[in-house]
Coordinates of C-alpha atoms in Angstrom, one line a residue:
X1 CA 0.0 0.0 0.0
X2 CA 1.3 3.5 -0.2
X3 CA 3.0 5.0 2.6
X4 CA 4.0 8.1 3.8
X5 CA 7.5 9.3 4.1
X6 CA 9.1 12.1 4.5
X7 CA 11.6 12.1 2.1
X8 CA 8.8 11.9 -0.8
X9 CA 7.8 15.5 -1.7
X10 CA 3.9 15.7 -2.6
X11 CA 3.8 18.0 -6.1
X12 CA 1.9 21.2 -5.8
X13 CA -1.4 21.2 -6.5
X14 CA -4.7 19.4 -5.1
X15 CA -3.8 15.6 -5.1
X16 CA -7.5 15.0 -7.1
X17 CA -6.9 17.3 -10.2
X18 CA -3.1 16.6 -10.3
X19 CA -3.0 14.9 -13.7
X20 CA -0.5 12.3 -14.0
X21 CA 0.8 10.2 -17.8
X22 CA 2.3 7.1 -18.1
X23 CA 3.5 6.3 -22.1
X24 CA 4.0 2.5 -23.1
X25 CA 3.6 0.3 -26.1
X26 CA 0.6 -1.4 -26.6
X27 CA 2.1 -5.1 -25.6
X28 CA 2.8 -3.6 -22.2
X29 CA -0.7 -2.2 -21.5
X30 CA -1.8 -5.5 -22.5
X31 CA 1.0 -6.4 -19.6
X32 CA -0.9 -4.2 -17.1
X33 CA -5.0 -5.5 -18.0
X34 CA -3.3 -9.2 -17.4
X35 CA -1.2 -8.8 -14.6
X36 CA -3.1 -6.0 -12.7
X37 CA 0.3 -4.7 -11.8
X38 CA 2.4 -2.0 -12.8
X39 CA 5.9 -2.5 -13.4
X40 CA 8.8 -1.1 -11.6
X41 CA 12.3 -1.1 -13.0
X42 CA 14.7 -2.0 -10.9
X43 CA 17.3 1.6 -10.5
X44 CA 20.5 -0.1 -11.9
X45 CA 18.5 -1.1 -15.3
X46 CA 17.6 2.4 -16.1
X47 CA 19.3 4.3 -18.9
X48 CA 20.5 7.4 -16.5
X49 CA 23.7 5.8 -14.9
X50 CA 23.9 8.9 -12.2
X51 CA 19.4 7.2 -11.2
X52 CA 20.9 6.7 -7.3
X53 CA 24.4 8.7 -7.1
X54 CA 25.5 11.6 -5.8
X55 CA 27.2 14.8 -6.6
X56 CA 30.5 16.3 -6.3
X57 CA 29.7 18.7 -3.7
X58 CA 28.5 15.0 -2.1
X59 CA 32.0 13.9 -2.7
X60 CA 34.0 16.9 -1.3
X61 CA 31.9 16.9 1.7
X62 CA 33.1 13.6 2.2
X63 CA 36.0 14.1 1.7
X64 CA 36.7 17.1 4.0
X65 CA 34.6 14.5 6.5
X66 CA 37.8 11.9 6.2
X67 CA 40.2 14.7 6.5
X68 CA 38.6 15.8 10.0
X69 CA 38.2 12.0 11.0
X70 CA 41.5 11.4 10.3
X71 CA 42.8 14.4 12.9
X72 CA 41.0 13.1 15.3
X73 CA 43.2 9.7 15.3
X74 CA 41.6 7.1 13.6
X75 CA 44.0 4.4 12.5
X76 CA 45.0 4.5 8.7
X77 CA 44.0 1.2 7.5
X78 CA 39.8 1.9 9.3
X79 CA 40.2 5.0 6.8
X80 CA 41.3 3.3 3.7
X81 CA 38.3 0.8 4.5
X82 CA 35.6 3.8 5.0
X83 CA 36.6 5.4 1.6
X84 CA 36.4 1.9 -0.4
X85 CA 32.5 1.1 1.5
X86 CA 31.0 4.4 1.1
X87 CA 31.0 4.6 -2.9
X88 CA 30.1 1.0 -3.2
X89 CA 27.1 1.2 -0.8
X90 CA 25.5 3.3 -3.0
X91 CA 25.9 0.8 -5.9
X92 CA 24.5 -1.9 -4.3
X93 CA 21.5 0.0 -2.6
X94 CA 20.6 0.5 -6.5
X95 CA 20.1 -2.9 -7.3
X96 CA 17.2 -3.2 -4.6
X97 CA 15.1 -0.3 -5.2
X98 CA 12.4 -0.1 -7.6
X99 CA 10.6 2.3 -10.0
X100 CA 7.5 2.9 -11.6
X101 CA 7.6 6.5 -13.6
X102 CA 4.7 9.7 -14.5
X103 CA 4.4 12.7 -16.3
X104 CA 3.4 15.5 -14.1
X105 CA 1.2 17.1 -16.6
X106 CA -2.5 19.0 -17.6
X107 CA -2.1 17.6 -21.4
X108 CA -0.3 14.7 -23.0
X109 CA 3.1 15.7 -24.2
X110 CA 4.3 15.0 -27.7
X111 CA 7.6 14.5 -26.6
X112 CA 6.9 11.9 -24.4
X113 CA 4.9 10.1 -26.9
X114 CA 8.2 10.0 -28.7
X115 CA 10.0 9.5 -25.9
X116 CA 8.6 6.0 -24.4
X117 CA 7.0 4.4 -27.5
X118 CA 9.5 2.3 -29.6
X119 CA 6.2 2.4 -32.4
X120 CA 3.2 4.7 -33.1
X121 CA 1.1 1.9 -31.4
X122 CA 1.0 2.9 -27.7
X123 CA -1.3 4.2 -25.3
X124 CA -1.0 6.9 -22.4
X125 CA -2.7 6.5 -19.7
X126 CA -4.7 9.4 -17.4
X127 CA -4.8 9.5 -13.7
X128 CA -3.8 11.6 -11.1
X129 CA -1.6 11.5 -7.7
X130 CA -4.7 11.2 -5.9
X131 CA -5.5 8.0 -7.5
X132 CA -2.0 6.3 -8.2
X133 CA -1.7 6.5 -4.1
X134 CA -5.2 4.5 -3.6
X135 CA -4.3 2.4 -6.7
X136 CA -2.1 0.3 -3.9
X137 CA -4.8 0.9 -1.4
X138 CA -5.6 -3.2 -1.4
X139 CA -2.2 -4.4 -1.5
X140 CA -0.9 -5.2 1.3
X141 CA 2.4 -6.6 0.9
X142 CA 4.3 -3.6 -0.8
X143 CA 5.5 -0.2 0.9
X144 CA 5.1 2.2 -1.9
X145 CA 6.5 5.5 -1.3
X146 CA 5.5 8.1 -4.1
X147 CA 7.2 11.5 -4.7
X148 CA 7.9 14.2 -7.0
X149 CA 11.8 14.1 -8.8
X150 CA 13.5 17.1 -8.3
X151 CA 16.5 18.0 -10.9
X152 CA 19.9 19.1 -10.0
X153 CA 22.9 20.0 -10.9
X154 CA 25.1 17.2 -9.7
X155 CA 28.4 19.2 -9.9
X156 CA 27.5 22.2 -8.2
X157 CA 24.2 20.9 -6.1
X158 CA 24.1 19.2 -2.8
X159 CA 22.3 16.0 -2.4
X160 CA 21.3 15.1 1.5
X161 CA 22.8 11.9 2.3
X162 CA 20.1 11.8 5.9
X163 CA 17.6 9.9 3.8
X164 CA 18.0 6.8 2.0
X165 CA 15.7 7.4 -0.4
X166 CA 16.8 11.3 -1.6
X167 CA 19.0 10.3 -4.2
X168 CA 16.3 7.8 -5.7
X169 CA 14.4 11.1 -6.0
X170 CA 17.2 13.2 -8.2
X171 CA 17.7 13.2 -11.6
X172 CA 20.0 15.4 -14.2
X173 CA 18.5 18.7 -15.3
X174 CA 18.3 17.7 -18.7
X175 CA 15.5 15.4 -17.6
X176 CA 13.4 18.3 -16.6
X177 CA 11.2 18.4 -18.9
X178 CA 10.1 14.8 -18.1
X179 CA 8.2 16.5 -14.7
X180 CA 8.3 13.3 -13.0
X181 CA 6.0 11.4 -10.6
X182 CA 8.0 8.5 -9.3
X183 CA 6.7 5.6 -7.1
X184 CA 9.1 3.4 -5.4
X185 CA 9.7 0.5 -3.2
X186 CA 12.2 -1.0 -1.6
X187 CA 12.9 -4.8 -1.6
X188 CA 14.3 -5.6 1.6
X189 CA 15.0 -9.4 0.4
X190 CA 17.2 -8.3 -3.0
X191 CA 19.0 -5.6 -0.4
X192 CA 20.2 -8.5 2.6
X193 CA 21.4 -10.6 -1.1
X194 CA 22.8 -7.9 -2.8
X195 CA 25.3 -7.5 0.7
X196 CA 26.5 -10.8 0.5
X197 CA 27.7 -10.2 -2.9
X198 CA 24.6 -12.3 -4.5
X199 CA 23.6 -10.5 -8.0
X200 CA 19.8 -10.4 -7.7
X201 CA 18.1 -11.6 -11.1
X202 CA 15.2 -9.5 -10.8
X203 CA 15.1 -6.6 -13.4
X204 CA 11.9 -5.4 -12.2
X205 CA 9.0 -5.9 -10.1
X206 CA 5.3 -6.1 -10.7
X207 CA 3.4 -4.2 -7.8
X208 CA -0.5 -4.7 -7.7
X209 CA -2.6 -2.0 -8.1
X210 CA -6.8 -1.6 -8.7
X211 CA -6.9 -0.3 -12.5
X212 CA -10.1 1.0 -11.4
X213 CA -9.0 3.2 -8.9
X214 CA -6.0 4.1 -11.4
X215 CA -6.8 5.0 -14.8
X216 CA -8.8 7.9 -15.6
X217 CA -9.1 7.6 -19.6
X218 CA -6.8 5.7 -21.9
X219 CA -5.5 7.9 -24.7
X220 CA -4.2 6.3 -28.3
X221 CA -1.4 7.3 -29.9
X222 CA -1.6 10.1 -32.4
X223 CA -1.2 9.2 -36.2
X224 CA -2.5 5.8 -35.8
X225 CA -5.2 4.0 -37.9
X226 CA -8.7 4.0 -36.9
X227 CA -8.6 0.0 -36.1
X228 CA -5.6 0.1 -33.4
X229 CA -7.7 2.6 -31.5
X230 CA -11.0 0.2 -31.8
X231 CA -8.3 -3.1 -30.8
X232 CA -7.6 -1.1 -28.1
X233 CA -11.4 -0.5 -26.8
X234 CA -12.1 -4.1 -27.6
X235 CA -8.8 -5.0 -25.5
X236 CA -10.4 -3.0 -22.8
X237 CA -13.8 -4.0 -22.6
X238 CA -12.5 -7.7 -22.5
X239 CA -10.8 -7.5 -19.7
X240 CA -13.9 -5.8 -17.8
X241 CA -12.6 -2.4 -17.7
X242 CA -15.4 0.3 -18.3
X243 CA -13.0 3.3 -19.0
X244 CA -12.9 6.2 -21.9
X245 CA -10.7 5.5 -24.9
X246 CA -10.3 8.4 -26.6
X247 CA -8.2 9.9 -29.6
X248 CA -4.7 11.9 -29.2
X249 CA -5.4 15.3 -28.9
X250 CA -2.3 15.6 -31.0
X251 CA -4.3 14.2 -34.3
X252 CA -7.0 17.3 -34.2
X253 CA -7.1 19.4 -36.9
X254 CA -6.1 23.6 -37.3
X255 CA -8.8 25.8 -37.7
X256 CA -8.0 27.5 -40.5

């Protein structure tokens, strides 16, 4: 179910009218009606190698950390030992945590339509933060924790190390246009294996949710022929969903 935390900042706005996206291929909406689930990636799979790392104000920090410990006595060889963990911690804490990915945004986005489809034959579907929190509302074995990304610079920014999951919620500021919504959980199971050196052989997770609760309207792909959109409502209405499928606001015509 989803959780509270305090490292996950709620995005401005009222939860209810805070309109979410989420872009994929038609073969993995099919994925979603016959799993019920959404998918989270697993951190380390994701394109963005810094998804999880710190900056270099991070690093300096540390390093004027060692320097002061260092002063105050500690033996050499505890030293050399702090330097090698603290960088490879954060490597490993990667390959347990989980994401599932929005758009923060009033209107689909034509670059994200670009962006996450490999074809033209995809969907989008419409919710909002309101409803991908009670989407998990029934599930009662996963912690989600859901939160907006916030975009940094990560050589001149600062990244507080006091929360676990902060990093998980920074990404480059070329990303920003994305505006992103991320959901996350952490797999306690994958972290104790991933300490002992064991590489886990999950890539992702599926996390149930109530597609109910979750989808608002199911948009289709603009510039796509008038049968994938009725395969898509027949695709719905088979798996018992009674939701809106409606046409890319992108394929309207000018005015003049």
């Amino acid at each position: 179910m989803w959780k509270k935390h305090s490292g996950f900042k709620k995005p401005k706005g009222k939860s209810k009218s805070l309109t979410i996206w989420r872009y994929m291929d038609f073969t993995k909406f099919v994925s979603l009606l016959e799993t019920k689930s959404l998918f989270f990636s697993r951190v380390d799979m994701l394109l963005d190698p810094f998804e999880g790392s710190v900056t270099e104000m991070n690093l300096k920090a540390r390093n004027a950390f060692f320097n002061y410990v260092r002063r105050s006595g500690l033996p050499e060889e505890a030293m050399i030992q702090l330097r090698i963990d603290e960088p490879d911690l954060s490597k490993k804490w990667r390959k347990s945590v989980f994401v599932n990915c929005w758009g923060i945004n009033k209107h689909e986005s034509a670059a994200m339509w670009k962006l996450y489809l490999k074809s033209n034959e995809g969907i989008a579907i419409k919710s909002s933060y309101k409803n991908l929190k009670e989407s998990f509302r029934d599930n009662l074995k996963d912690e989600v924790y859901i939160g907006e990304v916030k975009y940094i610079d990560y050589s001149s920014d600062f990244v507080s190390e006091r929360g676990f999951f902060i990093p998980f919620l920074c990404k480059r500021k070329s990303f920003e246009h994305e505006r992103e919504l991320r959901a996350v959980v952490w797999n306690v199971d994958i972290a104790k294996a991933v300490d002992v050196g064991r590489e886990p052989k999950e890539k992702g997770m599926y996390i149930k949710v109530d597609l109910d609760t979750l989808i608002d309207k199911i948009c289709v792909a603009p510039g796509v022929p008038e049968w994938f959109g009725e395969l898509v409502k027949s695709i719905v209405q088979r798996y018992g969903l009674e939701k809106e499928v409606v046409t890319s606001q992108l394929d309207r015509r000018p005015l003049f």
